């Protein structure tokens, strides 16, 4: 079996290729930053490079299509990896600061998704397959190669439930954050979950340095079940216990995401139930407009949003941020990714995209 270079940490390359750790770091840096092995390297003989070429492969995603939003510059990439089914990644522009222009890459962790959230187009596809770590790493490499500014953050909020592909997602996040790899700060790597409680506990026990955002969307069990079938397997009441434990270990506020749906989860009662459910846990809440191309679910009106924010201020007393969900016009916004050429009809989770 060849060694897949975008799929390994530098430490693993050192062991698998029988080269020194320093050489492994150089190889790793070249592959992750440029997508290729160096032609020459001061500290690597031609012979060693040749041995690595023979023992290793550099797998590559194929970019099938690219769509740039004329409205806000969000860019959607349609990609193909190890399987026939395409999947998508989104480049989020953060170009407003003259002295710190950068991009965030929103990557997919699975093709399709088994979670079936009612407001998400990816969920309607069903689960097709898990992506390998290299297929996630290469989404970032491909976006970087197509960009004039650096990619400084990664959000696992594209297609799929990242915590159901735990090992590969964590491997990809490690490769992207290694100083000799993607060199993206672990704090700027966000993993979003619909609430897979056992995996959240594992993430906490392993002291993973990455940011974890949990999509709650309703604190009412019946309402949440209707919107997010994950409630049946991992009820919010157990989920918040895992989050309470997480707060005890990290001593940090717990980020929650709330996909706002007019008339469904943006009333005063919803704010009260959220406050009740999370009592004693310092949380912070990201509000995201629902993006439902079918029109069944619509975001709150400005008046409804303002009243909901007032209710949250009164009952929850925690930081609340409204996240911009860009790329709506090219079906690149949260909940809209569906991995199709004609995805003008379509949709990813949280809209977070402006977060890190
Ligand atoms: S919101 Fe996320 S977890 Fe839910 S169906 Fe969509 S991709 Fe899956």
Short mmCIF file of C-alpha atoms and ligand atoms in Angstrom, two decimals:
data_model
loop_
_atom_site.label_atom_id
_atom_site.label_comp_id
_atom_site.label_asym_id
_atom_site.label_seq_id
_atom_site.Cartn_x
_atom_site.Cartn_y
_atom_site.Cartn_z
CA UNK A 1 0.00 0.00 0.00
CA UNK A 2 1.44 3.38 -0.92
CA UNK A 3 1.62 6.06 1.77
CA UNK A 4 -0.98 8.77 1.03
CA UNK A 5 0.93 11.96 1.75
CA UNK A 6 -2.05 14.26 2.48
CA UNK A 7 -3.45 11.65 4.84
CA UNK A 8 -0.59 11.48 7.35
CA UNK A 9 0.85 13.66 10.07
CA UNK A 10 4.58 14.43 9.94
CA UNK A 11 5.19 11.99 12.80
CA UNK A 12 3.51 9.23 10.80
CA UNK A 13 5.52 10.06 7.66
CA UNK A 14 8.67 9.78 9.74
CA UNK A 15 7.73 6.24 10.79
CA UNK A 16 6.16 5.06 7.54
CA UNK A 17 8.86 6.37 5.19
CA UNK A 18 11.85 5.70 7.44
CA UNK A 19 13.11 9.29 7.18
CA UNK A 20 14.09 11.60 10.01
CA UNK A 21 11.39 13.65 11.72
CA UNK A 22 12.96 16.83 10.36
CA UNK A 23 12.84 15.46 6.80
CA UNK A 24 9.28 14.28 7.36
CA UNK A 25 8.28 17.78 8.43
CA UNK A 26 9.81 19.24 5.28
CA UNK A 27 7.97 16.78 3.06
CA UNK A 28 4.77 17.39 4.97
CA UNK A 29 5.10 21.18 4.65
CA UNK A 30 5.74 20.98 0.91
CA UNK A 31 2.81 18.65 0.24
CA UNK A 32 0.28 20.47 2.42
CA UNK A 33 1.29 23.96 1.32
CA UNK A 34 1.93 23.36 -2.37
CA UNK A 35 0.19 20.06 -3.03
CA UNK A 36 3.44 18.55 -4.39
CA UNK A 37 6.76 17.05 -3.37
CA UNK A 38 9.68 19.45 -3.81
CA UNK A 39 11.85 18.87 -6.88
CA UNK A 40 14.92 19.37 -4.72
CA UNK A 41 15.42 19.96 -1.03
CA UNK A 42 18.67 21.00 0.60
CA UNK A 43 18.35 18.47 3.37
CA UNK A 44 17.07 15.60 1.25
CA UNK A 45 19.24 13.78 -1.24
CA UNK A 46 17.91 13.15 -4.75
CA UNK A 47 17.96 9.48 -3.84
CA UNK A 48 15.83 9.96 -0.70
CA UNK A 49 13.32 12.04 -2.67
CA UNK A 50 13.18 9.31 -5.28
CA UNK A 51 12.58 6.67 -2.58
CA UNK A 52 9.73 8.79 -1.20
CA UNK A 53 8.26 9.21 -4.69
CA UNK A 54 8.25 5.45 -5.14
CA UNK A 55 6.76 4.70 -1.72
CA UNK A 56 4.18 7.48 -1.60
CA UNK A 57 1.28 8.88 -3.54
CA UNK A 58 -0.18 12.35 -3.51
CA UNK A 59 -3.92 11.87 -3.91
CA UNK A 60 -5.82 14.72 -5.53
CA UNK A 61 -9.40 15.91 -5.60
CA UNK A 62 -10.78 16.89 -8.98
CA UNK A 63 -12.39 20.32 -9.11
CA UNK A 64 -15.50 19.77 -11.25
CA UNK A 65 -16.99 23.22 -10.96
CA UNK A 66 -16.59 26.56 -9.23
CA UNK A 67 -19.27 29.20 -8.66
CA UNK A 68 -18.61 32.67 -7.28
CA UNK A 69 -21.45 34.65 -5.74
CA UNK A 70 -21.77 38.05 -7.41
CA UNK A 71 -23.52 39.23 -4.25
CA UNK A 72 -20.96 38.53 -1.52
CA UNK A 73 -18.01 36.71 -3.08
CA UNK A 74 -18.68 33.38 -1.38
CA UNK A 75 -17.28 30.68 -3.66
CA UNK A 76 -18.55 27.14 -3.97
CA UNK A 77 -16.39 24.27 -5.27
CA UNK A 78 -17.84 21.05 -6.60
CA UNK A 79 -15.28 18.29 -6.03
CA UNK A 80 -14.74 14.61 -6.65
CA UNK A 81 -12.50 12.39 -4.55
CA UNK A 82 -12.21 8.65 -4.09
CA UNK A 83 -15.79 7.89 -5.07
CA UNK A 84 -18.03 8.84 -8.00
CA UNK A 85 -20.31 11.12 -5.96
CA UNK A 86 -19.38 14.80 -5.94
CA UNK A 87 -19.34 16.91 -2.79
CA UNK A 88 -18.87 20.60 -2.03
CA UNK A 89 -16.65 23.04 -0.17
CA UNK A 90 -17.13 26.78 0.26
CA UNK A 91 -14.61 29.61 0.45
CA UNK A 92 -15.73 32.38 2.75
CA UNK A 93 -14.12 35.74 2.14
CA UNK A 94 -13.07 37.87 5.12
CA UNK A 95 -11.66 40.77 3.17
CA UNK A 96 -13.03 43.77 5.07
CA UNK A 97 -9.81 44.40 7.05
CA UNK A 98 -7.22 45.94 4.74
CA UNK A 99 -4.35 44.64 6.87
CA UNK A 100 -5.73 41.12 7.44
CA UNK A 101 -7.50 39.88 4.35
CA UNK A 102 -8.12 36.15 4.56
CA UNK A 103 -10.41 33.27 3.77
CA UNK A 104 -12.14 30.60 5.79
CA UNK A 105 -12.66 27.18 4.22
CA UNK A 106 -15.95 25.43 4.93
CA UNK A 107 -15.31 21.74 4.25
CA UNK A 108 -17.46 18.65 3.94
CA UNK A 109 -16.76 15.61 6.13
CA UNK A 110 -19.17 13.19 4.44
CA UNK A 111 -20.95 12.88 1.13
CA UNK A 112 -24.58 13.39 2.11
CA UNK A 113 -25.68 13.05 5.72
CA UNK A 114 -27.69 10.55 7.74
CA UNK A 115 -29.00 13.06 10.27
CA UNK A 116 -31.99 14.22 8.23
CA UNK A 117 -32.38 17.70 9.75
CA UNK A 118 -35.65 19.02 8.34
CA UNK A 119 -34.19 22.37 7.29
CA UNK A 120 -31.11 21.04 5.48
CA UNK A 121 -30.72 19.95 1.87
CA UNK A 122 -27.71 17.75 2.60
CA UNK A 123 -29.93 15.81 5.00
CA UNK A 124 -32.37 15.11 2.17
CA UNK A 125 -29.63 13.30 0.22
CA UNK A 126 -29.20 10.66 2.91
CA UNK A 127 -25.78 9.29 3.81
CA UNK A 128 -23.55 8.21 0.94
CA UNK A 129 -20.07 7.82 2.43
CA UNK A 130 -17.47 9.17 4.83
CA UNK A 131 -14.67 11.28 3.38
CA UNK A 132 -11.07 10.31 4.17
CA UNK A 133 -8.84 12.76 6.00
CA UNK A 134 -6.93 13.55 2.81
CA UNK A 135 -10.20 14.40 1.03
CA UNK A 136 -10.89 17.00 3.74
CA UNK A 137 -7.30 18.29 3.81
CA UNK A 138 -7.30 18.62 0.02
CA UNK A 139 -10.48 20.73 0.07
CA UNK A 140 -8.43 23.32 1.98
CA UNK A 141 -5.39 22.87 -0.29
CA UNK A 142 -7.55 23.34 -3.40
CA UNK A 143 -9.19 26.45 -1.97
CA UNK A 144 -5.80 27.87 -0.96
CA UNK A 145 -4.36 27.18 -4.42
CA UNK A 146 -7.22 29.18 -5.94
CA UNK A 147 -6.87 32.16 -3.57
CA UNK A 148 -4.89 35.35 -3.45
CA UNK A 149 -5.15 35.60 0.37
CA UNK A 150 -4.33 32.96 2.99
CA UNK A 151 -6.84 30.48 4.34
CA UNK A 152 -6.64 31.15 8.09
CA UNK A 153 -9.57 29.14 9.37
CA UNK A 154 -11.44 25.93 8.65
CA UNK A 155 -15.01 25.09 9.59
CA UNK A 156 -16.28 21.52 9.35
CA UNK A 157 -19.76 22.71 8.46
CA UNK A 158 -20.14 21.53 4.91
CA UNK A 159 -21.89 18.31 4.03
CA UNK A 160 -22.15 15.68 6.75
CA UNK A 161 -22.09 15.19 10.51
CA UNK A 162 -18.38 15.48 11.39
CA UNK A 163 -18.63 13.55 14.64
CA UNK A 164 -19.97 10.50 12.81
CA UNK A 165 -16.66 10.46 10.92
CA UNK A 166 -14.71 11.27 14.08
CA UNK A 167 -11.31 9.66 13.45
CA UNK A 168 -10.88 11.04 9.94
CA UNK A 169 -12.12 14.53 10.89
CA UNK A 170 -9.72 14.74 13.85
CA UNK A 171 -6.89 13.43 11.66
CA UNK A 172 -7.65 16.09 9.03
CA UNK A 173 -7.84 18.84 11.70
CA UNK A 174 -4.46 17.73 13.11
CA UNK A 175 -2.80 17.74 9.69
CA UNK A 176 -4.25 21.19 8.93
CA UNK A 177 -3.12 22.60 12.27
CA UNK A 178 0.40 21.15 12.44
CA UNK A 179 2.91 24.01 12.31
CA UNK A 180 4.75 22.10 9.58
CA UNK A 181 1.47 21.29 7.82
CA UNK A 182 -1.42 23.65 7.19
CA UNK A 183 -0.25 25.85 10.11
CA UNK A 184 -3.84 26.92 10.78
CA UNK A 185 -4.33 27.67 14.46
CA UNK A 186 -6.29 24.90 16.23
CA UNK A 187 -8.48 27.68 17.68
CA UNK A 188 -9.43 28.68 14.14
CA UNK A 189 -10.63 25.16 13.32
CA UNK A 190 -14.29 24.68 14.18
CA UNK A 191 -16.13 21.38 14.18
CA UNK A 192 -19.89 21.58 14.11
CA UNK A 193 -22.20 18.82 15.33
CA UNK A 194 -25.90 18.21 15.51
CA UNK A 195 -25.26 16.70 18.98
CA UNK A 196 -23.71 13.23 18.93
CA UNK A 197 -23.38 13.00 22.71
CA UNK A 198 -20.91 10.06 23.04
CA UNK A 199 -18.57 11.68 20.49
CA UNK A 200 -18.78 15.02 22.32
CA UNK A 201 -17.72 13.22 25.51
CA UNK A 202 -14.84 11.60 23.63
CA UNK A 203 -13.79 14.96 22.15
CA UNK A 204 -13.71 16.42 25.65
CA UNK A 205 -11.91 13.42 27.21
CA UNK A 206 -9.25 13.59 24.50
CA UNK A 207 -8.80 17.33 25.16
CA UNK A 208 -9.01 18.10 21.46
CA UNK A 209 -7.83 21.68 20.95
CA UNK A 210 -10.34 22.47 18.21
CA UNK A 211 -13.51 24.50 18.67
CA UNK A 212 -16.74 22.53 18.93
CA UNK A 213 -20.13 24.08 18.12
CA UNK A 214 -23.32 22.22 18.93
CA UNK A 215 -26.43 22.89 16.90
CA UNK A 216 -29.32 22.90 19.38
CA UNK A 217 -32.01 24.82 17.44
CA UNK A 218 -34.75 24.03 19.96
CA UNK A 219 -34.81 23.19 23.65
CA UNK A 220 -38.29 21.73 23.33
CA UNK A 221 -37.90 17.94 22.89
CA UNK A 222 -40.92 17.51 20.57
CA UNK A 223 -40.02 20.50 18.43
CA UNK A 224 -36.38 19.45 18.26
CA UNK A 225 -37.36 15.93 17.28
CA UNK A 226 -39.38 17.31 14.40
CA UNK A 227 -36.53 19.52 13.20
CA UNK A 228 -33.57 17.31 14.14
CA UNK A 229 -34.20 13.57 14.31
CA UNK A 230 -30.92 13.20 16.26
CA UNK A 231 -33.10 14.08 19.28
CA UNK A 232 -34.47 10.52 19.24
CA UNK A 233 -31.04 8.92 19.75
CA UNK A 234 -29.33 11.68 21.70
CA UNK A 235 -31.94 13.77 23.54
CA UNK A 236 -31.08 17.37 24.36
CA UNK A 237 -31.40 16.61 28.06
CA UNK A 238 -28.42 14.20 27.81
CA UNK A 239 -26.63 16.43 25.35
CA UNK A 240 -26.56 19.32 27.82
CA UNK A 241 -25.13 17.03 30.48
CA UNK A 242 -22.22 16.29 28.12
CA UNK A 243 -21.88 20.04 27.56
CA UNK A 244 -21.94 20.68 31.31
CA UNK A 245 -19.06 18.20 31.70
CA UNK A 246 -17.29 19.87 28.80
CA UNK A 247 -17.53 23.25 30.49
CA UNK A 248 -16.12 21.78 33.72
CA UNK A 249 -13.08 20.51 31.79
CA UNK A 250 -12.50 23.47 29.43
CA UNK A 251 -13.73 26.30 31.70
CA UNK A 252 -14.93 28.00 28.52
CA UNK A 253 -18.33 29.10 27.31
CA UNK A 254 -20.08 26.44 25.25
CA UNK A 255 -20.94 27.64 21.74
CA UNK A 256 -24.42 26.67 20.58
CA UNK A 257 -25.94 27.23 17.15
CA UNK A 258 -29.62 28.02 16.58
CA UNK A 259 -31.08 27.84 13.09
CA UNK A 260 -33.91 30.38 13.25
CA UNK A 261 -37.22 29.41 11.68
CA UNK A 262 -40.05 31.90 11.71
CA UNK A 263 -43.00 30.89 13.85
CA UNK A 264 -41.27 27.74 15.08
CA UNK A 265 -38.30 28.44 17.35
CA UNK A 266 -38.05 32.20 17.70
CA UNK A 267 -40.69 32.97 20.33
CA UNK A 268 -40.36 34.02 23.97
CA UNK A 269 -41.21 30.48 25.11
CA UNK A 270 -38.28 29.16 23.02
CA UNK A 271 -35.90 31.56 24.78
CA UNK A 272 -37.27 30.53 28.20
CA UNK A 273 -36.91 26.82 27.43
CA UNK A 274 -33.34 27.35 26.24
CA UNK A 275 -32.48 29.22 29.44
CA UNK A 276 -34.06 26.47 31.52
CA UNK A 277 -32.29 23.65 29.68
CA UNK A 278 -28.85 25.25 29.90
CA UNK A 279 -29.20 26.64 33.42
CA UNK A 280 -25.80 26.66 35.13
CA UNK A 281 -23.81 26.23 31.89
CA UNK A 282 -22.20 29.38 30.46
CA UNK A 283 -23.15 29.29 26.79
CA UNK A 284 -22.89 31.59 23.80
CA UNK A 285 -25.45 31.48 21.05
CA UNK A 286 -25.03 31.86 17.31
CA UNK A 287 -28.24 32.71 15.50
CA UNK A 288 -28.41 31.61 11.89
CA UNK A 289 -31.20 32.27 9.40
CA UNK A 290 -32.68 29.11 7.97
CA UNK A 291 -31.99 28.65 4.25
CA UNK A 292 -34.69 26.48 2.80
CA UNK A 293 -35.00 26.64 -0.99
CA UNK A 294 -38.35 24.83 -0.83
CA UNK A 295 -39.82 27.80 1.06
CA UNK A 296 -41.33 25.57 3.78
CA UNK A 297 -39.17 27.20 6.45
CA UNK A 298 -38.46 30.91 6.39
CA UNK A 299 -36.22 33.06 8.60
CA UNK A 300 -37.81 35.43 11.13
CA UNK A 301 -38.89 38.92 10.07
CA UNK A 302 -36.81 41.81 11.51
CA UNK A 303 -39.54 42.39 14.12
CA UNK A 304 -39.65 38.71 15.12
CA UNK A 305 -35.86 38.58 15.33
CA UNK A 306 -35.73 41.71 17.45
CA UNK A 307 -38.36 40.32 19.87
CA UNK A 308 -36.46 37.00 20.07
CA UNK A 309 -33.22 38.81 20.86
CA UNK A 310 -35.00 40.77 23.59
CA UNK A 311 -36.33 37.51 25.05
CA UNK A 312 -32.88 35.94 24.96
CA UNK A 313 -31.42 39.00 26.68
CA UNK A 314 -34.06 38.72 29.38
CA UNK A 315 -34.04 34.98 29.98
CA UNK A 316 -30.70 33.59 28.80
CA UNK A 317 -28.31 36.43 29.66
CA UNK A 318 -25.51 35.06 27.46
CA UNK A 319 -23.62 36.44 24.45
CA UNK A 320 -25.77 36.17 21.33
CA UNK A 321 -24.37 36.73 17.85
CA UNK A 322 -26.22 36.68 14.58
CA UNK A 323 -24.09 34.92 11.97
CA UNK A 324 -24.11 35.94 8.35
CA UNK A 325 -24.93 33.03 6.08
CA UNK A 326 -23.44 33.97 2.73
CA UNK A 327 -23.60 32.48 -0.71
CA UNK A 328 -27.39 32.07 -0.70
CA UNK A 329 -27.62 33.05 -4.35
CA UNK A 330 -25.30 30.19 -5.36
CA UNK A 331 -26.77 27.63 -2.90
CA UNK A 332 -23.60 27.77 -0.80
CA UNK A 333 -25.15 28.91 2.46
CA UNK A 334 -25.72 26.79 5.53
CA UNK A 335 -28.05 23.93 4.86
CA UNK A 336 -27.83 24.32 1.09
CA UNK A 337 -25.02 21.99 -0.01
CA UNK A 338 -26.15 19.06 -2.08
CA UNK A 339 -23.19 18.20 -4.27
CA UNK A 340 -24.78 18.81 -7.64
CA UNK A 341 -23.75 20.73 -10.73
CA UNK A 342 -27.15 22.41 -10.84
CA UNK A 343 -27.21 23.21 -7.16
CA UNK A 344 -28.89 26.52 -7.77
CA UNK A 345 -31.74 24.67 -6.13
CA UNK A 346 -29.94 23.49 -3.21
CA UNK A 347 -27.87 23.41 0.33
CA UNK A 348 -24.76 23.10 4.92
CA UNK A 349 -25.12 23.52 8.45
CA UNK A 350 -24.34 26.52 10.44
CA UNK A 351 -23.69 29.76 8.89
CA UNK A 352 -20.86 30.51 10.99
CA UNK A 353 -18.83 31.25 8.17
CA UNK A 354 -17.76 34.58 9.41
CA UNK A 355 -16.79 33.31 12.82
CA UNK A 356 -13.08 32.69 13.32
S1 LIG B 1 -27.60 20.26 9.26
FE1 LIG B 1 -25.67 19.11 9.33
S2 LIG B 1 -26.18 17.29 10.57
FE2 LIG B 1 -28.16 18.16 9.89
S3 LIG B 1 -28.64 17.06 7.97
FE3 LIG B 1 -27.53 18.95 7.42
S4 LIG B 1 -25.39 18.33 7.23
FE4 LIG B 1 -26.46 16.73 8.39
#
